[in-house]
Short mmCIF file of C-alpha atoms and ligand atoms in Angstrom, two decimals:
data_model
loop_
_atom_site.label_atom_id
_atom_site.label_comp_id
_atom_site.label_asym_id
_atom_site.label_seq_id
_atom_site.Cartn_x
_atom_site.Cartn_y
_atom_site.Cartn_z
CA MET N 1 0.11 -0.09 -0.81
CA SER N 2 1.70 2.80 -0.99
CA PRO N 3 1.87 6.26 1.64
CA ASP N 4 -0.87 7.68 -0.23
CA THR N 5 -3.66 5.21 0.45
CA THR N 6 -2.82 4.83 3.83
CA SER N 7 -4.98 5.41 7.01
CA PRO N 8 -4.04 8.65 8.47
CA THR N 9 -5.06 7.55 12.16
CA ALA N 10 -1.29 6.84 12.82
CA SER N 11 0.10 10.13 11.45
CA SER N 12 -2.05 12.15 13.54
CA ALA N 13 -1.07 15.23 15.50
CA ALA N 14 -2.49 13.99 18.39
CA SER N 15 -0.01 13.14 21.00
CA SER N 16 -2.17 9.75 22.05
CA ALA N 17 -2.44 8.57 17.99
CA SER N 18 -2.92 5.13 17.77
CA ALA N 19 -1.94 2.12 15.98
CA PRO N 20 -2.62 2.10 12.00
CA SER N 21 -5.66 -0.05 11.39
CA ALA N 22 -5.51 -3.68 10.58
CA PRO N 23 -5.29 -3.39 6.38
CA ALA N 24 -9.19 -4.12 5.11
CA PRO N 25 -9.79 -5.41 2.31
CA SER N 26 -9.91 -2.51 -0.32
CA ALA N 27 -12.84 -0.86 -1.52
CA PRO N 28 -11.74 2.04 -3.59
CA VAL N 29 -14.57 4.83 -4.72
CA ALA N 30 -12.24 7.52 -6.03
CA ALA N 31 -8.94 6.66 -6.74
CA GLY N 32 -6.76 5.43 -4.44
CA TYR N 33 -8.95 6.43 -1.76
CA ASP N 34 -9.23 3.37 0.42
CA VAL N 35 -13.25 3.22 2.19
CA GLU N 36 -12.50 0.46 3.76
CA ARG N 37 -9.54 1.42 5.31
CA VAL N 38 -10.83 5.01 6.33
CA ARG N 39 -13.75 2.77 8.49
CA ALA N 40 -11.92 0.98 10.44
CA ASP N 41 -10.92 3.88 11.95
CA PHE N 42 -13.91 4.62 13.16
CA PRO N 43 -15.63 2.93 15.84
CA ALA N 44 -18.99 3.42 16.06
CA LEU N 45 -19.96 2.41 11.88
CA HIS N 46 -18.75 -1.22 13.89
CA GLN N 47 -22.45 -2.01 14.93
CA SER N 48 -25.69 -3.19 13.63
CA ALA N 49 -29.27 -0.80 14.42
CA HIS N 50 -32.64 -2.86 14.30
CA GLY N 51 -30.39 -6.28 13.63
CA HIS N 52 -29.03 -4.55 10.05
CA PRO N 53 -25.74 -3.41 8.86
CA LEU N 54 -25.43 0.58 10.64
CA ALA N 55 -25.70 2.33 7.39
CA TYR N 56 -24.35 5.83 8.67
CA LEU N 57 -26.19 8.85 6.71
CA ASP N 58 -26.71 11.61 9.27
CA ASN N 59 -23.41 13.69 8.48
CA GLY N 60 -25.07 16.70 7.99
CA ALA N 61 -26.61 16.22 11.81
CA THR N 62 -23.10 14.92 13.22
CA THR N 63 -20.33 12.97 11.87
CA GLN N 64 -19.01 9.90 13.71
CA LYS N 65 -15.54 10.07 15.03
CA PRO N 66 -12.36 8.44 14.75
CA ARG N 67 -10.23 6.27 17.13
CA ALA N 68 -7.52 9.31 16.89
CA VAL N 69 -9.73 12.06 17.88
CA ILE N 70 -11.48 9.91 20.95
CA ASP N 71 -8.28 8.52 22.09
CA ALA N 72 -6.85 12.41 22.02
CA GLU N 73 -9.59 13.31 24.26
CA VAL N 74 -9.30 10.12 26.68
CA HIS N 75 -5.36 11.31 26.53
CA PHE N 76 -5.85 14.39 27.35
CA TYR N 77 -7.98 13.28 30.57
CA GLU N 78 -5.89 10.63 31.71
CA HIS N 79 -2.46 12.82 31.66
CA ASP N 80 -2.93 16.21 30.75
CA CYS N 81 -6.83 17.07 31.96
CA ALA N 82 -5.54 20.42 33.86
CA ASN N 83 -6.34 24.07 33.14
CA VAL N 84 -4.91 26.65 30.98
CA HIS N 85 -2.99 30.08 31.36
CA ARG N 86 -2.74 29.74 34.76
CA GLY N 87 -0.87 27.07 36.29
CA VAL N 88 2.34 27.40 37.25
CA HIS N 89 2.57 23.09 36.94
CA ALA N 90 3.57 20.61 34.53
CA LEU N 91 0.25 19.62 34.06
CA SER N 92 -1.41 22.98 33.37
CA GLU N 93 2.06 23.79 31.00
CA ARG N 94 0.90 20.61 28.83
CA ALA N 95 -2.40 21.31 28.68
CA THR N 96 -2.51 25.22 27.62
CA ARG N 97 0.67 23.81 25.08
CA ALA N 98 -1.86 21.02 24.07
CA PHE N 99 -4.79 24.24 23.39
CA ASP N 100 -2.25 26.18 21.80
CA GLY N 101 -1.25 23.93 19.40
CA ALA N 102 -4.94 23.51 18.65
CA ARG N 103 -5.34 26.68 18.09
CA ALA N 104 -2.45 27.20 15.56
CA ALA N 105 -4.30 24.01 13.83
CA VAL N 106 -7.39 25.63 13.64
CA GLN N 107 -5.65 28.60 11.86
CA ARG N 108 -3.76 26.50 9.63
CA PHE N 109 -7.29 24.37 8.81
CA LEU N 110 -8.75 27.96 7.95
CA GLY N 111 -5.71 29.91 6.48
CA ALA N 112 -5.84 32.19 8.68
CA PRO N 113 -2.94 34.20 8.90
CA SER N 114 -3.11 34.97 12.80
CA PRO N 115 -3.82 32.85 15.84
CA ARG N 116 -5.33 36.01 17.48
CA GLU N 117 -8.40 35.52 14.39
CA VAL N 118 -9.36 31.89 15.85
CA VAL N 119 -11.62 32.48 18.78
CA PHE N 120 -12.63 28.88 20.10
CA VAL N 121 -16.70 29.10 20.25
CA ARG N 122 -18.75 25.44 21.30
CA GLY N 123 -19.68 25.85 17.40
CA VAL N 124 -21.37 27.77 14.45
CA THR N 125 -24.23 28.92 16.31
CA GLU N 126 -22.00 30.26 19.23
CA ALA N 127 -19.95 32.20 16.45
CA ILE N 128 -22.70 34.03 15.28
CA ASN N 129 -24.56 34.82 18.37
CA LEU N 130 -20.88 36.34 19.41
CA VAL N 131 -20.86 38.58 15.89
CA ALA N 132 -24.16 39.51 15.64
CA HIS N 133 -23.78 40.79 19.41
CA SER N 134 -20.71 42.39 19.30
CA TYR N 135 -19.93 43.48 15.74
CA ALA N 136 -23.71 44.23 14.35
CA ARG N 137 -25.34 45.06 17.47
CA PRO N 138 -23.47 48.22 18.16
CA ARG N 139 -23.03 49.24 15.07
CA LEU N 140 -26.98 48.77 13.57
CA ARG N 141 -29.22 51.73 13.65
CA GLU N 142 -32.98 51.96 12.39
CA GLY N 143 -33.48 50.79 9.31
CA ASP N 144 -29.74 49.28 8.33
CA GLU N 145 -30.06 45.93 6.76
CA ILE N 146 -28.34 42.75 7.30
CA LEU N 147 -28.41 40.57 4.14
CA LEU N 148 -28.83 37.01 4.35
CA THR N 149 -30.16 33.99 1.83
CA GLN N 150 -33.65 32.17 1.60
CA LEU N 151 -30.98 28.97 1.95
CA GLU N 152 -29.92 29.95 5.53
CA HIS N 153 -29.97 27.21 8.48
CA HIS N 154 -31.98 28.91 11.54
CA ALA N 155 -28.46 29.79 13.39
CA ASN N 156 -28.13 32.33 10.76
CA ILE N 157 -31.59 33.72 11.19
CA VAL N 158 -32.25 34.03 14.38
CA PRO N 159 -29.18 35.75 16.30
CA TRP N 160 -29.66 38.37 13.63
CA GLN N 161 -33.21 38.88 14.15
CA LEU N 162 -32.11 39.29 17.94
CA ALA N 163 -30.07 41.84 16.65
CA ALA N 164 -32.80 43.42 14.49
CA ARG N 165 -35.38 43.72 17.13
CA GLU N 166 -33.47 45.19 19.18
CA THR N 167 -31.85 48.30 17.26
CA GLY N 168 -34.52 48.51 14.38
CA ALA N 169 -32.42 47.29 11.86
CA VAL N 170 -34.25 44.86 8.66
CA LEU N 171 -33.54 41.41 7.53
CA LYS N 172 -33.25 40.91 3.30
CA VAL N 173 -33.15 37.63 2.20
CA VAL N 174 -31.58 36.63 -1.30
CA PRO N 175 -33.92 33.97 -2.78
CA CYS N 176 -33.40 30.92 -4.88
CA ASN N 177 -34.45 29.18 -8.40
CA ASP N 178 -36.22 26.23 -8.31
CA ARG N 179 -32.85 24.08 -8.25
CA GLY N 180 -31.68 26.26 -4.99
CA GLU N 181 -29.14 28.41 -6.55
CA LEU N 182 -28.98 31.65 -5.51
CA LEU N 183 -29.89 34.79 -7.71
CA PHE N 184 -26.94 36.34 -7.87
CA GLU N 185 -28.62 39.27 -9.55
CA GLU N 186 -31.24 39.45 -7.13
CA TYR N 187 -28.29 39.55 -4.46
CA LEU N 188 -26.34 42.27 -6.26
CA ARG N 189 -29.48 44.28 -6.20
CA LEU N 190 -30.34 43.86 -2.54
CA LEU N 191 -26.65 44.96 -1.60
CA GLY N 192 -27.44 48.73 -1.12
CA PRO N 193 -26.36 51.50 0.65
CA ARG N 194 -27.68 50.33 3.91
CA THR N 195 -26.34 47.69 3.96
CA ARG N 196 -24.82 46.63 7.24
CA ILE N 197 -23.29 42.75 6.87
CA VAL N 198 -23.96 40.18 4.25
CA GLY N 199 -25.16 36.36 6.35
CA VAL N 200 -24.40 33.28 4.10
CA GLY N 201 -23.86 29.99 4.31
CA HIS N 202 -20.85 28.25 2.31
CA VAL N 203 -23.21 24.72 1.66
CA SER N 204 -26.48 24.43 2.52
CA ASN N 205 -27.39 22.04 5.06
CA ALA N 206 -31.25 21.25 3.43
CA LEU N 207 -30.10 21.25 0.00
CA GLY N 208 -26.23 20.53 -0.47
CA THR N 209 -26.15 23.78 -2.76
CA VAL N 210 -22.66 25.43 -2.86
CA ASN N 211 -22.74 28.92 -2.81
CA PRO N 212 -20.81 31.38 -4.73
CA VAL N 213 -19.35 32.69 -1.72
CA ARG N 214 -16.11 34.19 -3.17
CA ALA N 215 -17.94 36.05 -5.91
CA MET N 216 -20.85 37.34 -3.15
CA ILE N 217 -17.70 38.61 -1.17
CA GLU N 218 -16.11 40.76 -3.66
CA ALA N 219 -19.84 42.16 -4.78
CA ALA N 220 -20.30 42.99 -0.74
CA HIS N 221 -16.39 44.66 -0.48
CA ALA N 222 -17.03 46.77 -3.05
CA GLN N 223 -19.81 48.45 -1.11
CA GLY N 224 -17.50 47.98 2.18
CA VAL N 225 -20.09 45.65 3.48
CA PRO N 226 -18.45 43.05 5.19
CA VAL N 227 -19.07 39.20 4.98
CA LEU N 228 -20.08 36.25 7.70
CA VAL N 229 -20.00 32.74 6.12
CA ASP N 230 -21.35 29.77 8.23
CA GLY N 231 -18.79 26.98 7.47
CA ALA N 232 -20.83 24.57 9.01
CA GLN N 233 -21.48 22.17 6.42
CA ALA N 234 -18.80 23.15 4.24
CA ALA N 235 -15.67 22.31 6.56
CA PRO N 236 -16.36 18.13 6.35
CA HIS N 237 -15.74 19.04 2.48
CA VAL N 238 -14.65 21.63 0.88
CA ARG N 239 -10.37 23.30 1.82
CA ILE N 240 -11.03 26.67 3.72
CA ASP N 241 -9.03 29.54 3.04
CA VAL N 242 -10.61 32.49 5.33
CA GLN N 243 -7.08 34.90 3.05
CA ALA N 244 -8.43 33.42 -0.17
CA LEU N 245 -12.18 34.17 -0.07
CA ASP N 246 -11.55 36.91 1.94
CA CYS N 247 -14.19 36.72 4.15
CA ASP N 248 -14.73 38.82 7.36
CA PHE N 249 -15.81 36.44 9.96
CA TYR N 250 -15.54 32.25 9.03
CA ALA N 251 -17.39 30.34 11.31
CA PHE N 252 -17.16 26.06 11.89
CA SER N 253 -18.48 22.99 14.32
CA GLY N 254 -15.88 20.63 14.99
CA HIS N 255 -18.58 17.81 15.38
CA LYS N 256 -19.40 18.21 12.02
CA VAL N 257 -15.97 18.12 11.12
CA TYR N 258 -14.89 14.30 12.49
CA GLY N 259 -13.97 16.54 15.89
CA PRO N 260 -16.31 16.57 19.80
CA THR N 261 -19.44 18.39 20.51
CA GLY N 262 -18.89 21.77 22.04
CA ILE N 263 -16.30 23.03 20.23
CA GLY N 264 -15.76 25.06 17.19
CA ALA N 265 -13.90 28.35 15.89
CA LEU N 266 -14.60 31.79 14.61
CA TYR N 267 -11.99 33.04 11.94
CA GLY N 268 -12.49 37.07 12.35
CA LYS N 269 -10.07 39.31 10.76
CA GLU N 270 -8.05 41.35 13.46
CA THR N 271 -8.65 44.45 12.83
CA LEU N 272 -12.22 43.96 13.01
CA LEU N 273 -12.23 41.68 16.47
CA ASP N 274 -10.04 44.16 17.75
CA ALA N 275 -12.63 46.85 17.69
CA MET N 276 -15.36 44.71 19.23
CA PRO N 277 -16.14 44.88 22.75
CA PRO N 278 -16.39 41.51 24.20
CA TYR N 279 -19.62 38.87 24.03
CA GLN N 280 -19.43 37.31 27.54
CA GLY N 281 -16.82 37.97 30.75
CA GLY N 282 -15.84 36.31 33.33
CA GLY N 283 -12.00 35.45 33.81
CA GLU N 284 -9.50 34.51 30.79
CA MET N 285 -10.53 37.75 28.91
CA ILE N 286 -9.73 40.21 31.31
CA ARG N 287 -6.61 42.20 30.92
CA ARG N 288 -7.48 44.44 34.94
CA VAL N 289 -10.51 44.24 36.89
CA THR N 290 -11.47 46.56 39.46
CA PHE N 291 -14.71 47.39 41.13
CA GLN N 292 -15.02 50.60 38.80
CA GLU N 293 -14.04 49.09 35.50
CA SER N 294 -12.15 46.60 33.62
CA THR N 295 -9.73 46.23 30.65
CA TRP N 296 -9.63 43.47 28.22
CA ALA N 297 -7.20 40.34 27.00
CA ALA N 298 -5.58 40.65 24.16
CA LEU N 299 -7.17 38.95 20.95
CA PRO N 300 -8.22 36.16 20.80
CA MET N 301 -8.62 35.33 24.95
CA LYS N 302 -11.26 38.62 25.14
CA PHE N 303 -13.86 36.20 23.34
CA GLU N 304 -12.83 33.51 25.62
CA ALA N 305 -14.34 33.70 28.77
CA GLY N 306 -13.84 30.88 31.16
CA THR N 307 -12.46 28.25 31.31
CA PRO N 308 -12.29 26.71 27.99
CA ASN N 309 -13.28 23.22 26.10
CA VAL N 310 -9.55 22.08 26.43
CA ALA N 311 -10.40 18.32 25.93
CA GLY N 312 -12.66 19.64 23.06
CA ALA N 313 -10.15 21.65 21.72
CA VAL N 314 -7.74 18.86 21.78
CA GLY N 315 -9.92 16.41 20.51
CA LEU N 316 -10.50 18.62 17.14
CA ALA N 317 -6.74 19.21 16.77
CA ALA N 318 -6.35 15.47 16.17
CA ALA N 319 -9.81 15.48 13.68
CA ILE N 320 -8.25 18.72 11.62
CA ALA N 321 -4.77 15.89 11.37
CA TYR N 322 -7.34 13.07 9.83
CA VAL N 323 -8.77 15.09 7.23
CA GLU N 324 -5.71 17.02 6.87
CA ALA N 325 -4.04 13.54 6.11
CA LEU N 326 -6.38 11.73 4.26
CA GLY N 327 -6.84 15.07 2.47
CA LEU N 328 -9.52 17.14 1.62
CA GLU N 329 -9.57 17.22 -1.56
CA ARG N 330 -10.10 12.99 -1.74
CA ILE N 331 -12.39 13.28 0.94
CA ALA N 332 -14.20 15.55 -1.63
CA ALA N 333 -13.49 13.57 -5.21
CA HIS N 334 -14.81 10.59 -2.95
CA GLU N 335 -17.91 12.08 -1.24
CA HIS N 336 -18.91 13.37 -5.48
CA THR N 337 -18.94 9.83 -6.59
CA LEU N 338 -21.21 8.76 -3.59
CA LEU N 339 -23.67 11.90 -4.90
CA GLU N 340 -23.26 11.41 -7.88
CA ALA N 341 -24.91 7.26 -7.26
CA ALA N 342 -27.02 8.71 -4.93
CA THR N 343 -28.29 11.22 -7.47
CA ALA N 344 -28.64 8.51 -10.72
CA ALA N 345 -30.15 5.52 -7.88
CA LEU N 346 -32.78 8.36 -6.16
CA ALA N 347 -33.61 9.31 -9.51
CA ASP N 348 -34.76 5.65 -10.96
CA LEU N 349 -37.05 5.38 -7.87
CA PRO N 350 -40.96 5.89 -9.06
CA GLY N 351 -42.30 9.18 -6.96
CA LEU N 352 -39.37 9.85 -5.62
CA ARG N 353 -38.50 13.75 -6.02
CA ILE N 354 -34.84 15.10 -5.01
CA VAL N 355 -35.06 18.57 -3.71
CA GLY N 356 -32.14 20.99 -4.31
CA THR N 357 -30.90 20.01 -7.71
CA ALA N 358 -27.42 23.29 -7.38
CA ARG N 359 -24.88 22.46 -10.51
CA ASP N 360 -22.58 22.60 -7.36
CA LYS N 361 -23.60 20.51 -4.56
CA ALA N 362 -22.10 19.09 -1.75
CA SER N 363 -22.94 15.38 -0.52
CA LEU N 364 -26.34 15.49 0.74
CA VAL N 365 -29.55 14.31 -1.12
CA SER N 366 -32.92 15.69 0.21
CA PHE N 367 -36.28 14.44 -1.37
CA VAL N 368 -39.61 13.64 -1.06
CA LEU N 369 -41.98 10.77 -1.77
CA GLU N 370 -45.24 10.96 -3.27
CA GLY N 371 -47.72 9.85 -0.63
CA VAL N 372 -45.03 9.36 2.16
CA HIS N 373 -44.39 11.92 5.25
CA PRO N 374 -40.39 12.45 4.94
CA HIS N 375 -40.72 11.13 9.20
CA ASP N 376 -42.48 8.01 8.02
CA VAL N 377 -39.71 7.36 5.09
CA GLY N 378 -36.76 8.00 8.18
CA THR N 379 -38.34 5.28 10.20
CA ILE N 380 -38.85 2.45 8.05
CA LEU N 381 -35.23 3.83 6.73
CA ASP N 382 -34.22 3.49 10.39
CA ARG N 383 -35.63 -0.10 10.75
CA GLN N 384 -33.13 -0.78 8.40
CA GLY N 385 -30.60 0.40 10.41
CA ILE N 386 -29.87 3.40 8.16
CA ALA N 387 -30.00 6.62 9.88
CA VAL N 388 -31.14 9.60 7.90
CA ARG N 389 -32.43 12.55 8.98
CA ALA N 390 -35.98 13.83 8.54
CA GLY N 391 -37.66 16.95 8.95
CA HIS N 392 -36.91 20.62 8.12
CA HIS N 393 -33.05 20.79 8.71
CA CYS N 394 -33.46 24.09 11.22
CA ALA N 395 -33.78 25.90 7.85
CA MET N 396 -37.54 26.65 7.63
CA PRO N 397 -37.49 29.20 5.03
CA VAL N 398 -35.82 26.66 2.75
CA MET N 399 -38.89 24.59 2.84
CA GLU N 400 -42.06 27.68 2.48
CA ARG N 401 -39.78 28.09 -1.11
CA PHE N 402 -40.14 24.38 -1.90
CA GLY N 403 -43.90 24.31 -0.50
CA LEU N 404 -42.82 21.23 1.88
CA PRO N 405 -42.96 21.11 5.57
CA ALA N 406 -40.32 18.21 5.81
CA THR N 407 -37.82 16.29 3.61
CA THR N 408 -35.86 13.41 4.15
CA ARG N 409 -31.93 14.21 3.78
CA ALA N 410 -29.10 11.98 3.38
CA SER N 411 -26.05 13.26 4.11
CA PHE N 412 -22.81 11.68 2.97
CA GLY N 413 -19.24 11.58 4.91
CA LEU N 414 -15.84 10.89 3.68
CA TYR N 415 -16.50 6.83 5.17
CA ASN N 416 -19.45 5.83 3.39
CA THR N 417 -20.03 3.38 0.31
CA LEU N 418 -21.67 2.64 -2.91
CA ALA N 419 -22.79 -0.65 -1.12
CA GLU N 420 -24.80 2.06 1.70
CA VAL N 421 -25.79 4.36 -1.15
CA GLU N 422 -27.20 0.58 -2.74
CA ALA N 423 -28.78 -0.01 0.84
CA LEU N 424 -30.87 3.23 0.98
CA ALA N 425 -32.76 2.80 -2.62
CA ALA N 426 -33.08 -0.65 -1.36
CA GLY N 427 -34.80 0.70 1.50
CA LEU N 428 -36.51 3.41 -0.16
CA ARG N 429 -37.82 0.27 -2.31
CA LYS N 430 -39.30 -0.89 1.04
CA VAL N 431 -41.34 2.37 2.09
CA ARG N 432 -42.60 2.06 -0.78
CA GLU N 433 -43.93 -1.44 -0.80
CA VAL N 434 -45.07 -0.73 2.65
CA PHE N 435 -46.82 1.88 1.38
CA ALA N 436 -48.82 0.35 -1.33
CA ARG N 437 -50.08 -2.02 0.78
N1 7TS Q 501 -25.46 26.16 9.94
C1 7TS Q 501 -25.64 25.25 8.78
C2 7TS Q 501 -25.52 25.82 7.55
C3 7TS Q 501 -25.57 24.25 9.38
O1 7TS Q 501 -25.89 22.25 8.76
C4 7TS Q 501 -25.73 23.72 11.49
C5 7TS Q 501 -26.26 22.55 11.62
C6 7TS Q 501 -25.45 25.09 12.20
C7 7TS Q 501 -25.54 26.08 11.14
C8 7TS Q 501 -25.33 25.18 13.32
O2 7TS Q 501 -24.25 23.98 13.80
P1 7TS Q 501 -24.21 24.13 15.43
O3 7TS Q 501 -22.69 23.13 15.49
O4 7TS Q 501 -24.06 25.21 16.36
O5 7TS Q 501 -25.39 23.53 15.86
N2 7TS Q 501 -26.83 21.44 11.09
C9 7TS Q 501 -27.77 20.65 11.05
C10 7TS Q 501 -28.18 19.73 10.30
O6 7TS Q 501 -28.08 19.85 9.30
N3 7TS Q 501 -28.63 18.86 11.05
O7 7TS Q 501 -28.39 18.63 12.28
C11 7TS Q 501 -27.85 19.97 12.41
#
């Protein structure tokens, strides 16, 4: 086996990288991509659900974790557990080194120029709340506009709504076409003299649309408007380079990139973060405190009040090392093969309609099956060991755009196989049989 096809487990940057997984029969989908070997790194995949081998196709909600991530967290708790940036003892020094190292890993992952521009948060939801609170609120005036798109997850709607309610600002929304692609002309038309910030998802969680964020940022900057990119669904599939994008803010969640829950990061341009007031007050984020007034710590600590999720950060660094060792381009190629196979297999099923057919699409299929509620589809698939999500996907405005209360969504990750795509199609044929009775 060439180094190129080696499972990344052993090369993880985590201090506790586990032994390489045992070689498994190879079943390459994309050239040089040994998916069976990759699967061997994920303990949770090797179980059955309702008596069937698990086909985990709910990666848009969260991903399973490779052994390297689990081991990194266990190693931290077994050896290095201490608070950071305060102890003078050996454990605290190790914990601090691991935590700072994790920030450097995130900085590299995002292509950020400086670790000062990387703020650890719980995830995308907290990142957007931080920006809406600390960047937008102090600047917004009555009649100012926040420009979003019809494809946004609630996490990129509600924080702005809260800021708008308090300031008298209004939300403007870029519509999409029947394929689920943003109408760029409409975007340009809506970018007006009152637009104060643009918030856009890099990839839609409900439809899979990859949005033209680079062009959107360029157009916004031409008018002096900053842009926040919600990268929750992009980070697992697309190589991110915040400098090439020139975005002002970029957010992602660790748990969707094969890392732990409760940890993610907000990238923000230093000049913007510097000018923003703190989001939360407490320890870690101050320079000096008196009862009269306090002064703030330097970036990024100003935005990290309290004891951070140190173990989560260590796990996230291991996850980043894992996907980078595998290669984001190779992951994307593998997932594209799965997307094409799923699109073709589902197109063959009578009464099934795929919702979201953008030309540039990430690896998920959202669909409705005539005469069957999406929740029933999800439940019958679950009985066959196939995990999907059914519902509005926390993107109610998109559902409304397509006149649907819900869809069923299968979202693929780096460990999914063509056999699982076939299982999904077979499972859906079974759903039709059940409802034909
Ligand atoms: N933005 C997008 C585009 C998302 O898909 C999600 C989560 C979030 C923000 C929020 O991320 P969090 O980590 O802060 O919760 N999306 C989904 C999903 O599609 N199914 O479950 C969660």
